[in-house]
PDB file of C-alpha atoms in Angstrom:
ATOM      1  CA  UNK A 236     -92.919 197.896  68.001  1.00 37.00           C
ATOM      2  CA  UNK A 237     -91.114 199.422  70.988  1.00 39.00           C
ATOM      3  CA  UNK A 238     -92.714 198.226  74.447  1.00 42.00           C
ATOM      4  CA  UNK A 239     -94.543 201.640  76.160  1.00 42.00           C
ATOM      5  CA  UNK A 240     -92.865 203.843  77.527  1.00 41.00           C
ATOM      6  CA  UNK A 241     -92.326 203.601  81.167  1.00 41.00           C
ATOM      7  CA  UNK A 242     -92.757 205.870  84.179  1.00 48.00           C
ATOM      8  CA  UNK A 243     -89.208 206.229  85.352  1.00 73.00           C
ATOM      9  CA  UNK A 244     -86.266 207.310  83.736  1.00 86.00           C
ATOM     10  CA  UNK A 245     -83.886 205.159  81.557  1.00 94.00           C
ATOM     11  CA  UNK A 246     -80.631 204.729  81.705  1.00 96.00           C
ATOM     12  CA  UNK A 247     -77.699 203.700  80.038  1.00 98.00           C
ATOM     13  CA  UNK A 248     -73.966 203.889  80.224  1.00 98.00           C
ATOM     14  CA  UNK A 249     -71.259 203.151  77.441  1.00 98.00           C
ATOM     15  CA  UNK A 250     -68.372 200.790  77.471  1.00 98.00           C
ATOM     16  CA  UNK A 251     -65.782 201.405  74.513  1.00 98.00           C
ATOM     17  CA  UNK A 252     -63.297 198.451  73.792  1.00 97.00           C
ATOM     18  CA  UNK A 253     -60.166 198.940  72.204  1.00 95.00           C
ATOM     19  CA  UNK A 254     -56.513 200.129  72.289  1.00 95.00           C
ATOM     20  CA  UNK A 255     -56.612 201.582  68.981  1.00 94.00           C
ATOM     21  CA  UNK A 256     -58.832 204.021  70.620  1.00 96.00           C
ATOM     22  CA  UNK A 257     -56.642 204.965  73.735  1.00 96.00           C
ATOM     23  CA  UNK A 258     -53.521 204.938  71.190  1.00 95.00           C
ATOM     24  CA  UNK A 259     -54.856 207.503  69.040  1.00 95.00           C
ATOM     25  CA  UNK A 260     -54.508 205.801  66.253  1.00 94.00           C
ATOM     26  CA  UNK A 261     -58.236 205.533  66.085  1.00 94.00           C
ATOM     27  CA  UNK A 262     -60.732 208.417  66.382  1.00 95.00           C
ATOM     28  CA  UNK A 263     -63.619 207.210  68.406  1.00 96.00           C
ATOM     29  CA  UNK A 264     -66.850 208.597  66.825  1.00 95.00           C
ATOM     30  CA  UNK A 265     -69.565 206.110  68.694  1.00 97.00           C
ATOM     31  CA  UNK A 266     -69.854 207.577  71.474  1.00 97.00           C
ATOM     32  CA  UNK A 267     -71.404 210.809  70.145  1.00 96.00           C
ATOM     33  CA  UNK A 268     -73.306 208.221  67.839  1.00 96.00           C
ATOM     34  CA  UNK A 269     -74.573 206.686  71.074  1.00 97.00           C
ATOM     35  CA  UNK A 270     -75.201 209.988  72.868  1.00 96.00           C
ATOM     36  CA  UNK A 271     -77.355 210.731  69.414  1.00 94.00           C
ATOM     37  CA  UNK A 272     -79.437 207.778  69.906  1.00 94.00           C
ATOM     38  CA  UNK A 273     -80.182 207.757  73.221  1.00 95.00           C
ATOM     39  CA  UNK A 274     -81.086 211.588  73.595  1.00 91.00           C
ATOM     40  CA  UNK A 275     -83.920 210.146  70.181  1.00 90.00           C
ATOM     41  CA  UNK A 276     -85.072 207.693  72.725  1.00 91.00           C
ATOM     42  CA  UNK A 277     -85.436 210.137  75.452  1.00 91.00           C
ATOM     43  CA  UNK A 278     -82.968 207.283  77.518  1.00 95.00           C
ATOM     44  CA  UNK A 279     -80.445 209.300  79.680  1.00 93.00           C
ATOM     45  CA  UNK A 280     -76.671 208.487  78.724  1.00 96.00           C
ATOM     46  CA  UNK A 281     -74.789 208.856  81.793  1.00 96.00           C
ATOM     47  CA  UNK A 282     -71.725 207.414  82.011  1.00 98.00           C
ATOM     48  CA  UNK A 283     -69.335 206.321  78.946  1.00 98.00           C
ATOM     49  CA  UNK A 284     -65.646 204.226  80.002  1.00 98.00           C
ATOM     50  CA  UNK A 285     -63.210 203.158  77.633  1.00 98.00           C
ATOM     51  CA  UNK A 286     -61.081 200.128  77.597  1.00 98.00           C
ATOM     52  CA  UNK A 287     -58.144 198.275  77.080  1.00 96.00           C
ATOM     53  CA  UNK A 288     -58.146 195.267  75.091  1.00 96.00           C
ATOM     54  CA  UNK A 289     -57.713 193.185  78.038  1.00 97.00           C
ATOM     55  CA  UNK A 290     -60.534 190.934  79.213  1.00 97.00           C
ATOM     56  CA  UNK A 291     -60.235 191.193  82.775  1.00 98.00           C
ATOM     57  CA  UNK A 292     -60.737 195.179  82.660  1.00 97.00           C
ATOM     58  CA  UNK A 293     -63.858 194.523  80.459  1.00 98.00           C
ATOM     59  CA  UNK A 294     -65.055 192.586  82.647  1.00 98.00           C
ATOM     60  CA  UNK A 295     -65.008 194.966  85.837  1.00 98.00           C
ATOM     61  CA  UNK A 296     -65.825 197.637  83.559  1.00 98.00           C
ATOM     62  CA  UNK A 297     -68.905 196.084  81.989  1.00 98.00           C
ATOM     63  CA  UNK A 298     -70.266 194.278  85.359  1.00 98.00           C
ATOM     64  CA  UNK A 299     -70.362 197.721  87.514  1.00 98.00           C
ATOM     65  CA  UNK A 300     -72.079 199.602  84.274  1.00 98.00           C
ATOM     66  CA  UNK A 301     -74.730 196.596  83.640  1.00 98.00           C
ATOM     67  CA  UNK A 302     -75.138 196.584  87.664  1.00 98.00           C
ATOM     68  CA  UNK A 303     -75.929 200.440  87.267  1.00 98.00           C
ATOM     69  CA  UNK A 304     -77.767 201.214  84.338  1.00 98.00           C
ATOM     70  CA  UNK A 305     -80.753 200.254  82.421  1.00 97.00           C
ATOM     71  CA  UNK A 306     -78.984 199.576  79.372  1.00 98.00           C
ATOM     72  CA  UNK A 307     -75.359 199.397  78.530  1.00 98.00           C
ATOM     73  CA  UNK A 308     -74.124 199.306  74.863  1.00 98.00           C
ATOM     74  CA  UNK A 309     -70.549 198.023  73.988  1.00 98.00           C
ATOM     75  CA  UNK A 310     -68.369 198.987  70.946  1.00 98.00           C
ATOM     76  CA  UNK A 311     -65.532 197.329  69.113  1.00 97.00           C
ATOM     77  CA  UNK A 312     -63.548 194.109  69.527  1.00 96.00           C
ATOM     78  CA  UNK A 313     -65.800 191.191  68.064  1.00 96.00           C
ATOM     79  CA  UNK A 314     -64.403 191.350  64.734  1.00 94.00           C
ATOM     80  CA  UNK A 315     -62.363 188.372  63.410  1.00 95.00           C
ATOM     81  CA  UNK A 316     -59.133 188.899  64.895  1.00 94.00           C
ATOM     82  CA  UNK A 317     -56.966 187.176  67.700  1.00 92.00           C
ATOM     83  CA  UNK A 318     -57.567 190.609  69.824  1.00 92.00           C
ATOM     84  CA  UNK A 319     -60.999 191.116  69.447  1.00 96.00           C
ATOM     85  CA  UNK A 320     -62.107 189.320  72.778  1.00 97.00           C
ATOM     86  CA  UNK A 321     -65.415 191.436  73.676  1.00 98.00           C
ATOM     87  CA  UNK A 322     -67.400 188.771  73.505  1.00 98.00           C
ATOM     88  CA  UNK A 323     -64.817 186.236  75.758  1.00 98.00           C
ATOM     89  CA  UNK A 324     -65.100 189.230  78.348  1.00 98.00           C
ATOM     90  CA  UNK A 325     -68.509 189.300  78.161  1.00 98.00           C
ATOM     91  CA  UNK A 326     -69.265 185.526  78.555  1.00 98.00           C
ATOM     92  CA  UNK A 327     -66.745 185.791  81.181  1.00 98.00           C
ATOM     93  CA  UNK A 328     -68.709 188.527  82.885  1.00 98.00           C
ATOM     94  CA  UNK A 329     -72.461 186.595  82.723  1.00 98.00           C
ATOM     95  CA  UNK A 330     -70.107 183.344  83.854  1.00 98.00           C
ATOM     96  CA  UNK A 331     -71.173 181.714  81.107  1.00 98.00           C
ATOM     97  CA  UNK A 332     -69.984 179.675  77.953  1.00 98.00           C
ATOM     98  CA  UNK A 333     -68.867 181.031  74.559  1.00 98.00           C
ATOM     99  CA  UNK A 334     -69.964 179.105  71.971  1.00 97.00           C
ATOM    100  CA  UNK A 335     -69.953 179.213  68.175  1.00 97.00           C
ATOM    101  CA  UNK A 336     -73.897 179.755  67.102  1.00 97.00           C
ATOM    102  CA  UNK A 337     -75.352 178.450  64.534  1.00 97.00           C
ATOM    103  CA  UNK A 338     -77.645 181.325  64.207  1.00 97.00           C
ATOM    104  CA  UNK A 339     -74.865 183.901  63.804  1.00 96.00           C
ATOM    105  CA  UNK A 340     -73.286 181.631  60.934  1.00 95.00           C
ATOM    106  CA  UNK A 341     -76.309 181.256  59.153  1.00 93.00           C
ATOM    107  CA  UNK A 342     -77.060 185.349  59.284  1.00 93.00           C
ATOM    108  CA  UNK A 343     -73.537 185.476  57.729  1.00 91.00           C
ATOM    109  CA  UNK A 344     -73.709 182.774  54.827  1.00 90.00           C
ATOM    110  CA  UNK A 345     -77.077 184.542  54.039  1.00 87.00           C
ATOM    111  CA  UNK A 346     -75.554 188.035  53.713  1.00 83.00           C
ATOM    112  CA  UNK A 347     -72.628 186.726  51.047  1.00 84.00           C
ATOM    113  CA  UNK A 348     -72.478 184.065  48.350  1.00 75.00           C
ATOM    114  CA  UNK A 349     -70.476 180.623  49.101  1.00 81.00           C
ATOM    115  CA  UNK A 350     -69.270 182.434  52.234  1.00 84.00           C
ATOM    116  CA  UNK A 351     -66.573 179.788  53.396  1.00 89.00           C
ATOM    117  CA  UNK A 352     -66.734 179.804  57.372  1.00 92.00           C
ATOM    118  CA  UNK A 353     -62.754 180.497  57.734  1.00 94.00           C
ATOM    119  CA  UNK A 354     -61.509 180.155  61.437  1.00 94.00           C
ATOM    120  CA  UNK A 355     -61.300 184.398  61.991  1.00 93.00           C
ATOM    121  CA  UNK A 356     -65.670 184.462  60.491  1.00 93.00           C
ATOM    122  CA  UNK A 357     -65.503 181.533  63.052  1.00 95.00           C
ATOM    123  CA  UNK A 358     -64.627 183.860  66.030  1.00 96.00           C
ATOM    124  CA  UNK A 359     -67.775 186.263  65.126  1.00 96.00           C
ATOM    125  CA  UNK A 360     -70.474 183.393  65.049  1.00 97.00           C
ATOM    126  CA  UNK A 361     -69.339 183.277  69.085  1.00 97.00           C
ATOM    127  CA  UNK A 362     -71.936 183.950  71.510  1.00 98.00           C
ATOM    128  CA  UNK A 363     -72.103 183.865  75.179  1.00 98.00           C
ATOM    129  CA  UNK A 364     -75.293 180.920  76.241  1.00 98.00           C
ATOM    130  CA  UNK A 365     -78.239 182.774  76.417  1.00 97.00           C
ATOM    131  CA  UNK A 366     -77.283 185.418  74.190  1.00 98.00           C
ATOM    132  CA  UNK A 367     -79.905 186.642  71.343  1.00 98.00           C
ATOM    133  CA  UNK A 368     -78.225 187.964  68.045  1.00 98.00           C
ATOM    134  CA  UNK A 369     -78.401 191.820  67.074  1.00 98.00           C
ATOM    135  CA  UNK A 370     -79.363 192.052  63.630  1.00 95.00           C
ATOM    136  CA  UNK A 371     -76.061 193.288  61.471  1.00 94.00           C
ATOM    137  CA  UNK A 372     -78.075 194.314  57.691  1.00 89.00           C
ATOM    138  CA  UNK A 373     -74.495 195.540  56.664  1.00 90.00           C
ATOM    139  CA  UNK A 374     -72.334 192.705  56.702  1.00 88.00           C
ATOM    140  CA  UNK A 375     -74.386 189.851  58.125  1.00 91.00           C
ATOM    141  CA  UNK A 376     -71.910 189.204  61.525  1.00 94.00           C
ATOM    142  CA  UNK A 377     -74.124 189.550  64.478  1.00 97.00           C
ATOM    143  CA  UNK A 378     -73.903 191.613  67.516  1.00 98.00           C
ATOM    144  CA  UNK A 379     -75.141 190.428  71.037  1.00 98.00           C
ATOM    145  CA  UNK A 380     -77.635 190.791  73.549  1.00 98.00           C
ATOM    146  CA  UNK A 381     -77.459 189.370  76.936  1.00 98.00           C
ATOM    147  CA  UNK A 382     -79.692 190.842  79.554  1.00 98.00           C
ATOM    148  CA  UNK A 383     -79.376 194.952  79.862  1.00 98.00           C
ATOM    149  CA  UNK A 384     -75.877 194.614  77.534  1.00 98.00           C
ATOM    150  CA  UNK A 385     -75.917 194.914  73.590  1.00 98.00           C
ATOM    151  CA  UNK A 386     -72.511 194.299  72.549  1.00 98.00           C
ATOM    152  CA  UNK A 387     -72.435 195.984  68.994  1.00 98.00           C
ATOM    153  CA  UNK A 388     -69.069 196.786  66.531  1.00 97.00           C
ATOM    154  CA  UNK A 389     -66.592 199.564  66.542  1.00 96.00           C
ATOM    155  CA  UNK A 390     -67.207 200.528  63.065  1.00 95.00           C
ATOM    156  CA  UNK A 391     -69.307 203.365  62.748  1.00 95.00           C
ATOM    157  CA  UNK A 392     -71.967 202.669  59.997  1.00 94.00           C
ATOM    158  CA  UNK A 393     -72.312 198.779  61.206  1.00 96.00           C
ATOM    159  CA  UNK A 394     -72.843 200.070  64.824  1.00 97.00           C
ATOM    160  CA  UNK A 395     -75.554 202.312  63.576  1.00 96.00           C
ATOM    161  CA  UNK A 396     -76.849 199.698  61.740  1.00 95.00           C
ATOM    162  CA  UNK A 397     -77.224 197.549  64.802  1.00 97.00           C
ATOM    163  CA  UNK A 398     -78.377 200.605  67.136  1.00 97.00           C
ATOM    164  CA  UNK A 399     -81.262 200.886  64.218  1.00 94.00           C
ATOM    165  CA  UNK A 400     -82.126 196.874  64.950  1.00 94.00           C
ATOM    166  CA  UNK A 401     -82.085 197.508  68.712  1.00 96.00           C
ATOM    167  CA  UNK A 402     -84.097 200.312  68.711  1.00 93.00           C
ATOM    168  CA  UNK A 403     -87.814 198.942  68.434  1.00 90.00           C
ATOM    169  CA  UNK A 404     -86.876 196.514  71.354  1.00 93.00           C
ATOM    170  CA  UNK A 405     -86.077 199.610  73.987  1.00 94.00           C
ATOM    171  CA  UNK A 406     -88.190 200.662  76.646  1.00 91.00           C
ATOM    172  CA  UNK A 407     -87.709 204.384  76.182  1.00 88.00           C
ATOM    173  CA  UNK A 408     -88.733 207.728  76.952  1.00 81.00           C
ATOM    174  CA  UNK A 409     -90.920 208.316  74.348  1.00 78.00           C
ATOM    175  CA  UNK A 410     -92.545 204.956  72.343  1.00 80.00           C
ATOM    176  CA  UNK A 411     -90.495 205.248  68.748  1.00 80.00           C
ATOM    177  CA  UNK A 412     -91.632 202.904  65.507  1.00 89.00           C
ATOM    178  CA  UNK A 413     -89.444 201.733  62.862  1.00 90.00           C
ATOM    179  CA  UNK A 414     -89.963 200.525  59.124  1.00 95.00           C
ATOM    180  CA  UNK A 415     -87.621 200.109  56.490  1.00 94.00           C
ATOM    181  CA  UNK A 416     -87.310 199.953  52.266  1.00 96.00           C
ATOM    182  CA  UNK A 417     -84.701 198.090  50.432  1.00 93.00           C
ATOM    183  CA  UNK A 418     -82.791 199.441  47.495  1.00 93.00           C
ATOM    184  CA  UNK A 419     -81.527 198.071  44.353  1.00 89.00           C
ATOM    185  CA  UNK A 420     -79.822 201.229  43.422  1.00 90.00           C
ATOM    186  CA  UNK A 421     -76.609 202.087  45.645  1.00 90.00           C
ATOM    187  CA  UNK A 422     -76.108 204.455  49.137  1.00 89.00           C
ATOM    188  CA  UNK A 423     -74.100 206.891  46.958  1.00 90.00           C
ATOM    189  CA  UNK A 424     -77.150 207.226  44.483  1.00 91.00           C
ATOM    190  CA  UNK A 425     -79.510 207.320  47.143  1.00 94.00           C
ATOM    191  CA  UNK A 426     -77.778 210.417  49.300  1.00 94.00           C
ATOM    192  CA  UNK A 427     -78.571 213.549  47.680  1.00 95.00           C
ATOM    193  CA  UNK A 428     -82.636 212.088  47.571  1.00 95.00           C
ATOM    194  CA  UNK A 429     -82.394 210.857  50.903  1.00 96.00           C
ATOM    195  CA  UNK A 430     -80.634 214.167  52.487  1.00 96.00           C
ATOM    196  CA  UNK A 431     -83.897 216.079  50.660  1.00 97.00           C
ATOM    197  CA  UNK A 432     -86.072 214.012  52.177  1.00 97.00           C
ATOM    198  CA  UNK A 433     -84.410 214.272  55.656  1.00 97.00           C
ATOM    199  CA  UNK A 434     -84.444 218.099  55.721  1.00 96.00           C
ATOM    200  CA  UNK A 435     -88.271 217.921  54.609  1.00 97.00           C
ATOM    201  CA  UNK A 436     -88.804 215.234  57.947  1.00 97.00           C
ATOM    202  CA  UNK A 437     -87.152 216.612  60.652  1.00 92.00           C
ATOM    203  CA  UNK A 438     -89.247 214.408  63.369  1.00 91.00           C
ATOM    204  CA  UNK A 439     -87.851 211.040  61.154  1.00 95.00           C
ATOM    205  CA  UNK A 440     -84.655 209.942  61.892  1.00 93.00           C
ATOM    206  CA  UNK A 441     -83.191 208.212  57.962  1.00 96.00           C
ATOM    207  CA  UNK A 442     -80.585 206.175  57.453  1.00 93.00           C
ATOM    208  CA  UNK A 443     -79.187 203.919  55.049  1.00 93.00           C
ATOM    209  CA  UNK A 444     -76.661 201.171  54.966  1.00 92.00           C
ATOM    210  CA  UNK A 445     -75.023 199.249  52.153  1.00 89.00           C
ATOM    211  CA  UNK A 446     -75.652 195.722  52.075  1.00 84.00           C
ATOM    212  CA  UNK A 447     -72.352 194.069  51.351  1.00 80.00           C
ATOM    213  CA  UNK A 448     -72.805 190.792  49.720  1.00 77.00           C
ATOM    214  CA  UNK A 449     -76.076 190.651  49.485  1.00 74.00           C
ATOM    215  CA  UNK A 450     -77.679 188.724  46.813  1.00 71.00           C
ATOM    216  CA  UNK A 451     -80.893 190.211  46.479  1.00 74.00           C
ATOM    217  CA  UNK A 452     -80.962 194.223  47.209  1.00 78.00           C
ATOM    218  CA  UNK A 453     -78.131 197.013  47.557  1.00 87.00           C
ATOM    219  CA  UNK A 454     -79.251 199.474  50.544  1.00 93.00           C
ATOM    220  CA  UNK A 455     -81.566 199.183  53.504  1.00 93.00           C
ATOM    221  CA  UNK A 456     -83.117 202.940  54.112  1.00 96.00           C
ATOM    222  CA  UNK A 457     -84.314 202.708  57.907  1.00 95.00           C
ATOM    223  CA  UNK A 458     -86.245 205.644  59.310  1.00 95.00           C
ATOM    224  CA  UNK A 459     -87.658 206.153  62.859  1.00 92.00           C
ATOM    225  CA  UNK A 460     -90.096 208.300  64.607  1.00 91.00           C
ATOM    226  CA  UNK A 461     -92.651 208.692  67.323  1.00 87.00           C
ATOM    227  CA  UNK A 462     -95.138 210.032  64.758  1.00 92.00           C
ATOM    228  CA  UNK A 463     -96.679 206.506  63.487  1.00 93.00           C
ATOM    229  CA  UNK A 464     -98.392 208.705  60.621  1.00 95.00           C
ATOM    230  CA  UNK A 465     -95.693 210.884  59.131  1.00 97.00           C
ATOM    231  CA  UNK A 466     -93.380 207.589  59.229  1.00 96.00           C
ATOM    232  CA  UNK A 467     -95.522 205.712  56.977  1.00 97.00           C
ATOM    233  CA  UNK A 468     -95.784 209.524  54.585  1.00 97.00           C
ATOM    234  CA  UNK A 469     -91.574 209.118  54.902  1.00 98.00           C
ATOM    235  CA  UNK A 470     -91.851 205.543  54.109  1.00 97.00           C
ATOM    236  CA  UNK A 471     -94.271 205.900  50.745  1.00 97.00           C
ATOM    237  CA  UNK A 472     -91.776 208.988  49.550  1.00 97.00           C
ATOM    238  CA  UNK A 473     -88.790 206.666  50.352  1.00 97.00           C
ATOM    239  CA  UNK A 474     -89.937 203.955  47.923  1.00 97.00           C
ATOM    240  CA  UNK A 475     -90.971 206.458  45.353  1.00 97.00           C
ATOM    241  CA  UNK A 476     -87.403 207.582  45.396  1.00 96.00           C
ATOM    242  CA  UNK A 477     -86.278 204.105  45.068  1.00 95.00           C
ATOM    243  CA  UNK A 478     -88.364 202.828  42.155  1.00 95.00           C
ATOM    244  CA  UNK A 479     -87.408 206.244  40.774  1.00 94.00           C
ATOM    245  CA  UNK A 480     -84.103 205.437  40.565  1.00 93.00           C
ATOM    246  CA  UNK A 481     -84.156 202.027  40.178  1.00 91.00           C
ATOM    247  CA  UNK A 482     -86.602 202.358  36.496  1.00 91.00           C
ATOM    248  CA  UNK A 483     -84.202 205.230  35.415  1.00 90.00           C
ATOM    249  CA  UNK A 484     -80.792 202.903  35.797  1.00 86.00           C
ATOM    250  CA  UNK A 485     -82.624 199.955  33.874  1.00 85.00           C
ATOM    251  CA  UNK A 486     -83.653 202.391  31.083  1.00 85.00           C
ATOM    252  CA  UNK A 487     -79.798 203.269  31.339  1.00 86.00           C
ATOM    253  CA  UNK A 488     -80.831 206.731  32.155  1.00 82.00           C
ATOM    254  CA  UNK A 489     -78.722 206.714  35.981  1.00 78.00           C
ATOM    255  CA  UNK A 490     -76.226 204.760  37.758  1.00 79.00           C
ATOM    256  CA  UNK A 491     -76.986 201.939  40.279  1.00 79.00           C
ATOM    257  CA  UNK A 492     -73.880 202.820  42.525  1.00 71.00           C
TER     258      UNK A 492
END
């Protein structure tokens, strides 16, 4: 459960990485995502910078944010390509080493079947010493947390994925609890239900996020609130909905997807 919530305000500033997003080419939508979830947690987004792919500016960016703020959360570049170096800049920053973790290559076998580690899935197991992995329920590559800094990915549904693992953790404005039901019937099956329920629970944040790969279930439904009571009502309807669905596709009476 989220630590209580403290006397003074929280902070937190945003660092976005990527050239795709000061191209154009790209659309940034996190940082309204972020705005979103720290205005839920009653922590006060002040400052948001975005970044070259270039470690060195990373660096200087991220060290006078994490200097500043409470928190600072990171998007984009620790994918499995040559140029996503978020999490070099970021070991650089702490003056630390970057090492491949065995952790983060065991939360990615487990997410997909005979998962061969190839050099690129190689790159996302790195993580700076000292660093503690940020649950990824959508793909199974990790994010990082080192001190104040959660270093999370640019795309959208895995970084709210990740913001939804963080969350608990926070010290906040207001104290915020978290459960969870997993689906064997797919997202696309599960939205019209879901968006019903949502508009019935205004107080409960819901999401959902496919689980690609995984062997045993299809979605994770998360939902979040400071109302311990009407989270566990939202929970109980959420896994009516599910069973629902899930007896009528067996019976062949609905789709799984």
């Amino acid at each position: 459960m989220t630590k209580q919530a403290q006397a003074k305000t929280v902070t937190a500033g945003m660092l976005v990485v990527g050239d795709e997003i000061l191209s154009g080419r790209t659309k940034d939508k996190n940082i309204g995502t972020i705005a979103d979830f720290c205005a839920d947690l009653s922590i006060d987004l002040s400052e948001a910078r975005i970044v070259a792919d270039e470690i060195d500016e990373i660096v200087e960016a991220l060290n006078a944010l994490r200097a500043k703020y409470d928190y600072v959360f990171t998007s984009g570049g620790i994918g499995p390509t040559h140029d996503d170096i978020t999490a070099d800049a970021v070991a650089k920053a702490f003056g630390v080493e970057l090492k491949v973790d065995q952790r983060a290559i065991d939360a990615m076998q487990a997410r997909f079947i005979d998962y061969e580690m190839t050099a690129g899935r190689l790159r996302m197991a790195r993580i700076p010493e000292g660093g503690e992995l940020i649950d990824n329920p959508v793909s199974g590559a990790p994010g990082i947390n080192i001190e104040n800094v959660y270093v999370m990915a640019g795309v959208p549904k895995i970084l709210q994925a990740m913001l939804e693992s963080i969350a608990p953790t926070l010290q906040t404005g207001v104290r915020q609890y978290s459960v969870s039901v997993n689906s064997q019937v797919g997202e696309g099956v599960l939205s019209e239900p879901l968006a019903a329920l949502q508009s019935s629970y205004q107080t409960v944040k819901i999401g959902s996020y496919p689980q690609l790969g995984s062997k045993e279930y299809m979605t994770q439904i998360v939902m979040r609130s400071s109302d311990e009571k009407i989270l566990e009502q939202v929970r109980h309807e959420a896994q009516a909905i599910v069973d629902d669905l899930f007896e009528k596709a067996k019976k062949g009476q609905g789709p799984t997807i």
